[in-house]
Short mmCIF file of N, CA and C in Angstrom, two decimals:
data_model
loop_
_atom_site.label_atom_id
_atom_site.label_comp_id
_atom_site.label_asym_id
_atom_site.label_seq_id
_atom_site.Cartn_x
_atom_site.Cartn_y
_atom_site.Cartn_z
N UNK A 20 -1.45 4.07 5.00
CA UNK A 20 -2.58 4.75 5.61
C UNK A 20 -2.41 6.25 5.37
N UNK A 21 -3.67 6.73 4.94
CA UNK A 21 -3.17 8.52 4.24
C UNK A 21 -3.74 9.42 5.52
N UNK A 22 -4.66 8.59 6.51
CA UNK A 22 -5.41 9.30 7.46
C UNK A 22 -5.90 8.29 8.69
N UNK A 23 -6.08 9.05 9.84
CA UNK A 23 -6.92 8.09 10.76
C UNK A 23 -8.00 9.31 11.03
N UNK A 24 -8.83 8.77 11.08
CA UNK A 24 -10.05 10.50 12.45
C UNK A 24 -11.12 9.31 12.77
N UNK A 25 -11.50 10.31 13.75
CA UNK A 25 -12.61 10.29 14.67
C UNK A 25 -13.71 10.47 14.55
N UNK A 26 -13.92 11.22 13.35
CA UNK A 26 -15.25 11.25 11.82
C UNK A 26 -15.02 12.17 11.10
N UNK A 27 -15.42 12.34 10.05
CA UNK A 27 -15.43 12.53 8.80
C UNK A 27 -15.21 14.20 8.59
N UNK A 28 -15.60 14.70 9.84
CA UNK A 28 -15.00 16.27 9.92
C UNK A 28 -13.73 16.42 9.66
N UNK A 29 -12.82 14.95 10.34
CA UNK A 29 -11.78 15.30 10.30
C UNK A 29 -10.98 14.76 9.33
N UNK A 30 -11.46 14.39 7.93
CA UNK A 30 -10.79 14.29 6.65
C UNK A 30 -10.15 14.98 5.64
N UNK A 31 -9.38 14.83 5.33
CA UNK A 31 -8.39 15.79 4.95
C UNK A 31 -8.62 15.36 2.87
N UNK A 32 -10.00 15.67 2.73
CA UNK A 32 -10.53 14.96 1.28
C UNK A 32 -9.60 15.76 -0.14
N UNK A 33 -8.87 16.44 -0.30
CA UNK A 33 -8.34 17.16 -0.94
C UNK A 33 -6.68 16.33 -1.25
N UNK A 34 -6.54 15.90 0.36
CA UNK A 34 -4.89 15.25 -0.15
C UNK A 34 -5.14 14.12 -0.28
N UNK A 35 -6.26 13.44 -0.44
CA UNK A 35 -6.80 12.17 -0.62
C UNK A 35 -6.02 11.89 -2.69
N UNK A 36 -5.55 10.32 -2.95
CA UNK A 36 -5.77 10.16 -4.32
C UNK A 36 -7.05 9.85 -4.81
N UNK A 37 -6.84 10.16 -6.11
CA UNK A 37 -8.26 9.61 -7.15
C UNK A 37 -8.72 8.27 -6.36
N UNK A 38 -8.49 7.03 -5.91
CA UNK A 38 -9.05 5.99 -5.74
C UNK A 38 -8.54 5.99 -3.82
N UNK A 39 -9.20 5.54 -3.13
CA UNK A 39 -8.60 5.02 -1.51
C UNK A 39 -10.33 3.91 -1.22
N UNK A 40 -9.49 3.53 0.28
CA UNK A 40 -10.80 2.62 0.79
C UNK A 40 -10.87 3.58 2.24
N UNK A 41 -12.01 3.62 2.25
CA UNK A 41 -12.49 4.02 3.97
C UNK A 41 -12.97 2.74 4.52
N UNK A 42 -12.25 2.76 5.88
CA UNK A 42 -12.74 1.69 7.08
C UNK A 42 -13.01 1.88 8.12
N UNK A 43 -13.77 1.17 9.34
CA UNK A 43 -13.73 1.73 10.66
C UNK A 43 -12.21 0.54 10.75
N UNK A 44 -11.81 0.89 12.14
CA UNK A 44 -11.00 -0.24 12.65
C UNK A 44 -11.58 -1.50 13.65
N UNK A 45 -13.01 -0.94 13.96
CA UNK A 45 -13.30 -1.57 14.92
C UNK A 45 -14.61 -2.51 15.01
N UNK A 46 -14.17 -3.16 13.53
CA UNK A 46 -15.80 -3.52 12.89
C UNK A 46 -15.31 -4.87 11.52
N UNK A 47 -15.69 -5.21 11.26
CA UNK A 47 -15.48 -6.31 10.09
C UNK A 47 -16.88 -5.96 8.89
N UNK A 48 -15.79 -6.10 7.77
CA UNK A 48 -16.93 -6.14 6.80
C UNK A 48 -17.35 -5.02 6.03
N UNK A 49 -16.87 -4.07 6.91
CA UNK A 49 -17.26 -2.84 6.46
C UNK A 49 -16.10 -1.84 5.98
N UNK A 50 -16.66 -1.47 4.63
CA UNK A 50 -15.62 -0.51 3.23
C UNK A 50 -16.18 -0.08 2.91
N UNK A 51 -15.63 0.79 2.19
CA UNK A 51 -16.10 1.86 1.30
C UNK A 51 -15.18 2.04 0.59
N UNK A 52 -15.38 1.61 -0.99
CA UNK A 52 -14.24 2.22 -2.09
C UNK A 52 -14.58 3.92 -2.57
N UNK A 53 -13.77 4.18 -2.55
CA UNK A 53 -13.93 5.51 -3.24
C UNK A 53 -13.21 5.91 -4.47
N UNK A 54 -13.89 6.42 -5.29
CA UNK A 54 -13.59 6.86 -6.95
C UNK A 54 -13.42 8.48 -6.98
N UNK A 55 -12.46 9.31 -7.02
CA UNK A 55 -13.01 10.55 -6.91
C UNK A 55 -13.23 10.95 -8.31
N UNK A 56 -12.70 10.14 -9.59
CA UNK A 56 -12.71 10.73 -10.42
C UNK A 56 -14.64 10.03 -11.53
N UNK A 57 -15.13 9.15 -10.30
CA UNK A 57 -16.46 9.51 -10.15
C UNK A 57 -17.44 11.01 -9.44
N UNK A 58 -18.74 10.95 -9.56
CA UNK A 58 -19.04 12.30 -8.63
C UNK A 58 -18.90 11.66 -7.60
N UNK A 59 -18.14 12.44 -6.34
CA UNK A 59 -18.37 11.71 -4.81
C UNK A 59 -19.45 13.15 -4.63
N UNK A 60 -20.36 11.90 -3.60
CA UNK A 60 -21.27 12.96 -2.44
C UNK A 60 -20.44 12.79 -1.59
N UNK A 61 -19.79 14.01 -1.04
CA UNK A 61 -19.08 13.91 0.38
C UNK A 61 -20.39 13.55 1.39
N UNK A 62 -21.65 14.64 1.27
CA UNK A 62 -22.38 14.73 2.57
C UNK A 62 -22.64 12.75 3.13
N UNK A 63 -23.09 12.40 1.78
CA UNK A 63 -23.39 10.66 2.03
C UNK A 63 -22.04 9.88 2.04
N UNK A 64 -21.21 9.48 1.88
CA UNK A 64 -20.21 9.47 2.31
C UNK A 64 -19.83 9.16 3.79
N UNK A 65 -19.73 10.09 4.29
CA UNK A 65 -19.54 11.06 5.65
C UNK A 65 -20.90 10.12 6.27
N UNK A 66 -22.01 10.50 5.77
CA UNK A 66 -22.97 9.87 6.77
C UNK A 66 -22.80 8.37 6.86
N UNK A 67 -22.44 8.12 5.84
CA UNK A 67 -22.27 6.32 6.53
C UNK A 67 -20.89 6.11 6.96
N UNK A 68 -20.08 6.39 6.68
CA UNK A 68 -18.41 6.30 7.64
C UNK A 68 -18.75 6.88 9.30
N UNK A 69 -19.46 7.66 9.54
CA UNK A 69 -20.30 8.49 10.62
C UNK A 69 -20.72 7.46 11.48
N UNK A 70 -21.86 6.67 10.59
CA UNK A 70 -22.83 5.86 11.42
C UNK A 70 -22.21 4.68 11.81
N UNK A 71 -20.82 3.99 10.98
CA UNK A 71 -20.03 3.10 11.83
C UNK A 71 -19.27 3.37 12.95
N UNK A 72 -19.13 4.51 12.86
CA UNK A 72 -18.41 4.93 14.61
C UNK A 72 -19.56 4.57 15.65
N UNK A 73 -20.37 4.92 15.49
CA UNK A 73 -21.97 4.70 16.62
C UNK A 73 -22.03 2.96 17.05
N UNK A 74 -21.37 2.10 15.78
CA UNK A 74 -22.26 1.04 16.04
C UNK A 74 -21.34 -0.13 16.70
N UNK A 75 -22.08 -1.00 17.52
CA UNK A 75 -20.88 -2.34 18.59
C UNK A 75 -20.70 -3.38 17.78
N UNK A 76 -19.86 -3.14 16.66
CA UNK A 76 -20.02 -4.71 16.70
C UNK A 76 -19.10 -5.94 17.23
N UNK A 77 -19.25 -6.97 17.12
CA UNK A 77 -18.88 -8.14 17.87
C UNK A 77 -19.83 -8.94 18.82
N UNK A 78 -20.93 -8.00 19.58
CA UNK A 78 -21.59 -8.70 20.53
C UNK A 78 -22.58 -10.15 20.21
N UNK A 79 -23.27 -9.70 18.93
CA UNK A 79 -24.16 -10.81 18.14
C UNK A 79 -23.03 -11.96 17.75
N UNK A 80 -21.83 -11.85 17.59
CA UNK A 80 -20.98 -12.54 16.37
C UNK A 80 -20.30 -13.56 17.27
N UNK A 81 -19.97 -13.06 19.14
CA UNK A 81 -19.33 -13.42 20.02
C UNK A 81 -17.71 -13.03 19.69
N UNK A 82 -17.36 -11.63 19.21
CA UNK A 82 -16.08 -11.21 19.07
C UNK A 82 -16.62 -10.01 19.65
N UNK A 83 -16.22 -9.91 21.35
CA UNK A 83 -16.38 -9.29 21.85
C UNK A 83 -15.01 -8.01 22.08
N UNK A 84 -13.93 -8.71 21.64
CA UNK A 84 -12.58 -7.17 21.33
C UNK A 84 -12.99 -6.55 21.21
N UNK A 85 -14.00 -6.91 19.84
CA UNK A 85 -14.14 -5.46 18.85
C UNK A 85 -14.73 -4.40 19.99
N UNK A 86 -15.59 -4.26 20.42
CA UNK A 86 -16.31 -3.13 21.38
C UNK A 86 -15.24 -2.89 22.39
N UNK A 87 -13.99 -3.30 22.30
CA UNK A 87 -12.67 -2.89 23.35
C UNK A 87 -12.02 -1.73 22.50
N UNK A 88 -12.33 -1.95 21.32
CA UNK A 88 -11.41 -0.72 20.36
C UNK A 88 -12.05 1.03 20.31
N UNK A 89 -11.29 1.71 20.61
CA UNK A 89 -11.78 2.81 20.43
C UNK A 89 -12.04 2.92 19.08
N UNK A 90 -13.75 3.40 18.34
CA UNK A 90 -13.91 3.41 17.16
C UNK A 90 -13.25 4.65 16.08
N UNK A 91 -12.83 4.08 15.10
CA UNK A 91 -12.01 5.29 13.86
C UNK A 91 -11.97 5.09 12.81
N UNK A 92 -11.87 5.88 12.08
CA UNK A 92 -11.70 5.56 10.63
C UNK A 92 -10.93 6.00 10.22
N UNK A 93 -9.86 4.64 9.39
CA UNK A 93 -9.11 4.76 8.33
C UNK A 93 -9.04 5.41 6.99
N UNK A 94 -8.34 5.90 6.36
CA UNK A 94 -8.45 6.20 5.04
C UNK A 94 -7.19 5.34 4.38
N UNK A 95 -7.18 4.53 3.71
CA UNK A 95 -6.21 3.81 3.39
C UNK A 95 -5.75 3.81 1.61
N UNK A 96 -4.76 3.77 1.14
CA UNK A 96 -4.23 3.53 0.03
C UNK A 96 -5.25 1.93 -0.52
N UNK A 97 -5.73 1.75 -1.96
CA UNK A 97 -6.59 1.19 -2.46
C UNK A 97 -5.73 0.47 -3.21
N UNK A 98 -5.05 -1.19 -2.86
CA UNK A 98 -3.92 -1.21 -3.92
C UNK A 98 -4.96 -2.39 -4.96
N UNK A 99 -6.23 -2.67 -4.54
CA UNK A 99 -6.47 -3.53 -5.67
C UNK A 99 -6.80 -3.35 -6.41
N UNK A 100 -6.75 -4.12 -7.74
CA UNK A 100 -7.86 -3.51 -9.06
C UNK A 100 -9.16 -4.40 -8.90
N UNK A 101 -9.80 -4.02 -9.60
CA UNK A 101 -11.41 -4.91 -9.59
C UNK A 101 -11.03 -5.86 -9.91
N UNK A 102 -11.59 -7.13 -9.65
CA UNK A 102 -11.81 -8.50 -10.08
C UNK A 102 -12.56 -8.50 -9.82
N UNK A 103 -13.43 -9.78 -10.73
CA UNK A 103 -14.62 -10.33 -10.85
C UNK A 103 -15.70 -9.51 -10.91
N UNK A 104 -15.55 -8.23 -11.83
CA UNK A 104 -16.62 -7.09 -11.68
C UNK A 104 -16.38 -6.50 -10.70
N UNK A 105 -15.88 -6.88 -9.35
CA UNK A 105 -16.06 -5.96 -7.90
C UNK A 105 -14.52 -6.02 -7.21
N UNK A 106 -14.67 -5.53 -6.03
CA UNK A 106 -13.19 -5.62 -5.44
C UNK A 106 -12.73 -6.97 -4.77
N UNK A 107 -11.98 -7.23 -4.56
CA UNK A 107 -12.03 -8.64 -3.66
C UNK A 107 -11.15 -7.99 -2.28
N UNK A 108 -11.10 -8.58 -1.65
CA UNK A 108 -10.48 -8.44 -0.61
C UNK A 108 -9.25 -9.34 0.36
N UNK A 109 -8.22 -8.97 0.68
CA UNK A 109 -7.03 -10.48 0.78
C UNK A 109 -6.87 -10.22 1.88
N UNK A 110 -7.24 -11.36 3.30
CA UNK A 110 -7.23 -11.12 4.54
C UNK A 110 -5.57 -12.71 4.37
N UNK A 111 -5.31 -11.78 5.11
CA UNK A 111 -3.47 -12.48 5.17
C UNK A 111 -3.26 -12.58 6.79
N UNK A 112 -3.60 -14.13 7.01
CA UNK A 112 -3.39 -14.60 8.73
C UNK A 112 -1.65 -14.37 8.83
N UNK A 113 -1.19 -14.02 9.63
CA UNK A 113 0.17 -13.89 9.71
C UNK A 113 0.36 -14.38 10.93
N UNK A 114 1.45 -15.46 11.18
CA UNK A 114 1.85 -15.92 12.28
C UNK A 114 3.09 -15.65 13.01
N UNK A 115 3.69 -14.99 14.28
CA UNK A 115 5.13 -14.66 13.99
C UNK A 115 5.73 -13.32 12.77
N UNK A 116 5.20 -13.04 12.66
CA UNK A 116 5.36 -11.89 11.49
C UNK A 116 5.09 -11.96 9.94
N UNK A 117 4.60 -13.44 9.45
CA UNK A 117 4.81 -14.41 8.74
C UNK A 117 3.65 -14.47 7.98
N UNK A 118 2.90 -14.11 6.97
CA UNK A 118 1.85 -14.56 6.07
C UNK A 118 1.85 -15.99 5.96
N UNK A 119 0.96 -16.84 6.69
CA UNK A 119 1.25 -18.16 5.98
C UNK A 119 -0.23 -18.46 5.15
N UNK A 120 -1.22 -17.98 5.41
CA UNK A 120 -2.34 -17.98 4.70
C UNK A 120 -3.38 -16.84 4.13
N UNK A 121 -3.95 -16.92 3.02
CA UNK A 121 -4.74 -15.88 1.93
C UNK A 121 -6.32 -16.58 2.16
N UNK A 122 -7.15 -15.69 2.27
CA UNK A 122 -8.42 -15.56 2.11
C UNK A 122 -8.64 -14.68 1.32
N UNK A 123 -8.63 -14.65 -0.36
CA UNK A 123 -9.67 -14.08 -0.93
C UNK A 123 -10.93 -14.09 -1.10
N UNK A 124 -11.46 -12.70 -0.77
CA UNK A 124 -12.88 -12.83 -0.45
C UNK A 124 -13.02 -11.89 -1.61
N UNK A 125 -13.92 -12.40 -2.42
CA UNK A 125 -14.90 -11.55 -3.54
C UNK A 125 -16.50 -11.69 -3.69
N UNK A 126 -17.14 -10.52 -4.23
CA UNK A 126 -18.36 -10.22 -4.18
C UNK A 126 -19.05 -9.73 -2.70
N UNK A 127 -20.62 -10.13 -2.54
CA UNK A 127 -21.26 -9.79 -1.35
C UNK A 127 -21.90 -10.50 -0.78
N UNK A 128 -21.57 -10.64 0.33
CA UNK A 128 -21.90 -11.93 1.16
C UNK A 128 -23.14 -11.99 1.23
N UNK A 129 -23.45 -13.33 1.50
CA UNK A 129 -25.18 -13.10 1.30
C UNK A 129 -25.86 -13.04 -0.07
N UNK A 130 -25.11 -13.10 -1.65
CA UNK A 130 -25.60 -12.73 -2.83
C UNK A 130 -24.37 -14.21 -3.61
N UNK A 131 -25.25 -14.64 -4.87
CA UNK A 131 -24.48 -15.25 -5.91
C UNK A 131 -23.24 -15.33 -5.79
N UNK A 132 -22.53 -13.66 -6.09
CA UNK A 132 -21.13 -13.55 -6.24
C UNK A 132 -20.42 -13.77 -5.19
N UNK A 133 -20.60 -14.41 -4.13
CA UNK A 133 -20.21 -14.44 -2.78
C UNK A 133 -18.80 -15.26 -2.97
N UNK A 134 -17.39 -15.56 -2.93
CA UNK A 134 -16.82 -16.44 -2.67
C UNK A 134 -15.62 -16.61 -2.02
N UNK A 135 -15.23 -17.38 -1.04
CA UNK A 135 -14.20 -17.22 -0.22
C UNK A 135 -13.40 -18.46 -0.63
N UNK A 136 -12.10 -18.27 -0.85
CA UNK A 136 -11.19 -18.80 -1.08
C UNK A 136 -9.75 -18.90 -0.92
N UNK A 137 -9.29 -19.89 0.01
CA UNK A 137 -7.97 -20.20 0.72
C UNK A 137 -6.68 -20.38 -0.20
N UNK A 138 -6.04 -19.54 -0.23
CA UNK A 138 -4.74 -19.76 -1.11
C UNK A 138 -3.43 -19.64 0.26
N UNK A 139 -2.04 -20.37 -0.45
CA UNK A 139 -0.90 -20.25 0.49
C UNK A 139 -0.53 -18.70 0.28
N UNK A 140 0.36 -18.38 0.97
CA UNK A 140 1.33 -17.11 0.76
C UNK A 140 1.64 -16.63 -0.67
N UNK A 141 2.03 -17.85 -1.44
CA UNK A 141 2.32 -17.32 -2.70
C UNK A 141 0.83 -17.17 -4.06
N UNK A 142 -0.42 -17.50 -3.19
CA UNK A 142 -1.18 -17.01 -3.87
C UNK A 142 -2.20 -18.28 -4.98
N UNK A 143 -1.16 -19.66 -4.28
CA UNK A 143 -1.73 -21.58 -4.55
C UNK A 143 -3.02 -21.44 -4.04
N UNK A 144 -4.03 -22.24 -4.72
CA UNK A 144 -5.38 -22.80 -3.94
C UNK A 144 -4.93 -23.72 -2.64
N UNK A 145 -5.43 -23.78 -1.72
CA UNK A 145 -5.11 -24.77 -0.56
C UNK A 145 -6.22 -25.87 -0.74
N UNK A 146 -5.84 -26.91 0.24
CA UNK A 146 -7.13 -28.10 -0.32
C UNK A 146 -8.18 -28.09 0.88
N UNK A 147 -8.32 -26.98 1.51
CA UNK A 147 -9.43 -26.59 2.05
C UNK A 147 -10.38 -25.60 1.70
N UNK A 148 -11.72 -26.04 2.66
CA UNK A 148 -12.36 -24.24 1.84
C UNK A 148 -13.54 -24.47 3.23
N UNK A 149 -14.31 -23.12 2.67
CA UNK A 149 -15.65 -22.91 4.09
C UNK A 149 -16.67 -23.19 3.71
N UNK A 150 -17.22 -24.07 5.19
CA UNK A 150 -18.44 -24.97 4.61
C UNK A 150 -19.31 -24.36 4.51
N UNK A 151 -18.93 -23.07 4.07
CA UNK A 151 -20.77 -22.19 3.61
C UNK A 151 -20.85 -22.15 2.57
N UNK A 152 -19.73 -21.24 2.67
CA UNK A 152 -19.24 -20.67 0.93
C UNK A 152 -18.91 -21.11 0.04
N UNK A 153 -18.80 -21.42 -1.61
CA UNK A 153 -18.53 -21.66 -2.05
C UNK A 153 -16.46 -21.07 -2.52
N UNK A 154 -15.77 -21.92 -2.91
CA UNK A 154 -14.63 -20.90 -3.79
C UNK A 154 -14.53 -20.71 -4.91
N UNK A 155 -14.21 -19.60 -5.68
CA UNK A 155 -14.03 -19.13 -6.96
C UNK A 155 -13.21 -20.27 -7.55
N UNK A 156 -13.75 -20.74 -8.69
CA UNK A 156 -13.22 -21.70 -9.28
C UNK A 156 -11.90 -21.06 -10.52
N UNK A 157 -12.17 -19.96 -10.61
CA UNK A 157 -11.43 -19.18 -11.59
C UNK A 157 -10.82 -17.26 -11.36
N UNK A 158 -10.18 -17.96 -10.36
CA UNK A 158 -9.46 -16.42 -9.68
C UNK A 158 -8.87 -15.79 -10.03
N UNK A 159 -8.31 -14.72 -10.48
CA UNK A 159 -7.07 -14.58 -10.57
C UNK A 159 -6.38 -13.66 -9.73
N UNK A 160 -4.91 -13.18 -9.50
CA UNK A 160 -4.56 -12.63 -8.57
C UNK A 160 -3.98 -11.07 -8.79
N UNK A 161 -4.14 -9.88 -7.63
CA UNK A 161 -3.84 -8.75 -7.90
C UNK A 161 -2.81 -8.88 -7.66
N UNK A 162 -1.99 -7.77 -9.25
CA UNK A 162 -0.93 -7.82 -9.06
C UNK A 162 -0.14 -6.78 -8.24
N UNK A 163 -0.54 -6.71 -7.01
CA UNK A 163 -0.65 -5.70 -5.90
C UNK A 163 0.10 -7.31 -4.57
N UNK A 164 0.08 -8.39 -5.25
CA UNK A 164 -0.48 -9.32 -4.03
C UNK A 164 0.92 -9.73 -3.39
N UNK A 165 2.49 -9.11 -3.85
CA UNK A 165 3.75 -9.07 -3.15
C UNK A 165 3.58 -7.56 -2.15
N UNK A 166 3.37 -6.79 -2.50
CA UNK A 166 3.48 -5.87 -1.73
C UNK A 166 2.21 -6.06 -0.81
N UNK A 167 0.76 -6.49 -0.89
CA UNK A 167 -0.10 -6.58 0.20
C UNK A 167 0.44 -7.37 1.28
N UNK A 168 0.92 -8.83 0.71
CA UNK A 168 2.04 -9.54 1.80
C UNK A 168 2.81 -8.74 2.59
N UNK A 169 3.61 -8.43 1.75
CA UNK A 169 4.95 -7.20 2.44
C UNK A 169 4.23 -6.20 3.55
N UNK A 170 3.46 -5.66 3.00
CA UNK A 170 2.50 -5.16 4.00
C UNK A 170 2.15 -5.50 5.51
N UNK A 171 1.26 -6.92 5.08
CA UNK A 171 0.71 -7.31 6.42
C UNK A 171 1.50 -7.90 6.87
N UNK A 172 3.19 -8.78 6.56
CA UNK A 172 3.92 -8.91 7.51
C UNK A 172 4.67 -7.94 8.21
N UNK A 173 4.73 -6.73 7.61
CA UNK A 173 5.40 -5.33 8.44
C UNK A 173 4.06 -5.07 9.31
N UNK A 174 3.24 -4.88 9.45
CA UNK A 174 2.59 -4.56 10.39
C UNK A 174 2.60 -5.87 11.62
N UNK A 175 2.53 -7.32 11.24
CA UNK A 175 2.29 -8.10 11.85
C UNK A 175 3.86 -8.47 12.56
N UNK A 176 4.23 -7.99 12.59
CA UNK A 176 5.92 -8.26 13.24
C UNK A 176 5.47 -7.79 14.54
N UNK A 177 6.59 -8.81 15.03
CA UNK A 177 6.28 -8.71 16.68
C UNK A 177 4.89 -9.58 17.72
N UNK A 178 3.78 -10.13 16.98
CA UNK A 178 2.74 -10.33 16.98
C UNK A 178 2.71 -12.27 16.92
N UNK A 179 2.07 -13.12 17.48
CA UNK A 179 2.22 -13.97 17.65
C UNK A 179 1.18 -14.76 15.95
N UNK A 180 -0.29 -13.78 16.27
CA UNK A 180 -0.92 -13.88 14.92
C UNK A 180 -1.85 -12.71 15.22
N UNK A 181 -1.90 -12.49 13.84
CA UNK A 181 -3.11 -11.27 13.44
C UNK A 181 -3.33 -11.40 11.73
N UNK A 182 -4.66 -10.84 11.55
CA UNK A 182 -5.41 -10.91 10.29
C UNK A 182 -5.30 -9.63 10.24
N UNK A 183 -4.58 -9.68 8.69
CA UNK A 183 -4.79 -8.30 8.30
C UNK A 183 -5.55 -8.05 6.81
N UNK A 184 -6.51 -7.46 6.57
CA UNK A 184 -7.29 -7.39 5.42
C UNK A 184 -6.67 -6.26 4.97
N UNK A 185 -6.63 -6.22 3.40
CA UNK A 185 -6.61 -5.38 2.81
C UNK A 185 -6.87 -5.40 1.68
N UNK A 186 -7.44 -4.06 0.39
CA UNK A 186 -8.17 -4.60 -0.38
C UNK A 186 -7.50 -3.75 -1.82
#
């Protein structure tokens, strides 16, 4: 994590690297990749990292925590590369401190490229999947995906279970 604030005043965009993700903490779903060695508009930017601090979510979804969290935004280290044209995203359930399951999620929900897909720890298809979604029949894996582990079980230590996404 390179930053936490309270909005976007308080970003420190200069010691930022060429690539990071912005997140709220207190919200699902919602990223922002950033390219700097694209043009960034800071002002737009800022206005939508902004407008997720304002907003509740959980109440529609019945994950009512979320509106327990004081809202913030992350600035986080970006360890994936693109797949499948876009980013994917690896939410790692950890039990006991323990990764025992992968949800790669790629594309945009709601669109074609949509697909969620259950792999073990080491990154195996599992013989389940979600009865909405379809899974990527042809995945492949970032080679980021020992240290994202390493990751979400250092944070998840101590913890009975928690999901940790990262992208």
């Amino acid at each position: 994590v390179y930053d936490i604030a309270k909005d976007c005043e308080e970003f420190h965009w200069d010691k930022y690297p060429k690539r990071f993700v912005i997140k709220p903490n207190h919200s699902n779903g919602k990223q922002l990749f950033v390219d700097k060695t694209m043009k960034m508009n800071k002002p737009t930017i800022s206005r939508l990292a902004n407008s997720w601090l304002h907003q509740t979510y959980g109440i529609n979804t019945h994950e009512y925590w979320y509106s327990e969290i004081e809202p913030k935004l992350f600035i986080e280290e970006n360890l994936n590369e693109r797949a499948f044209g876009h980013f994917a995203t690896y939410k790692f359930f950890c039990f006991n401190g323990k990764a025992q399951i992968i949800l790669l999620e790629t594309g945009t929900q709601g669109k074609p490229d949509y697909f969620l897909t259950y792999l073990d720890r080491n990154g195996r298809r599992q013989n389940f999947k979600n009865a909405i979604y379809p899974e990527h029949s042809n995945y492949s894996l970032s080679a980021n995906l020992g240290l994202m582990r390493e990751i979400a079980e250092t944070l998840s230590e101590g913890r009975e279970f928690i999901r940790i996404d990262l992208h």
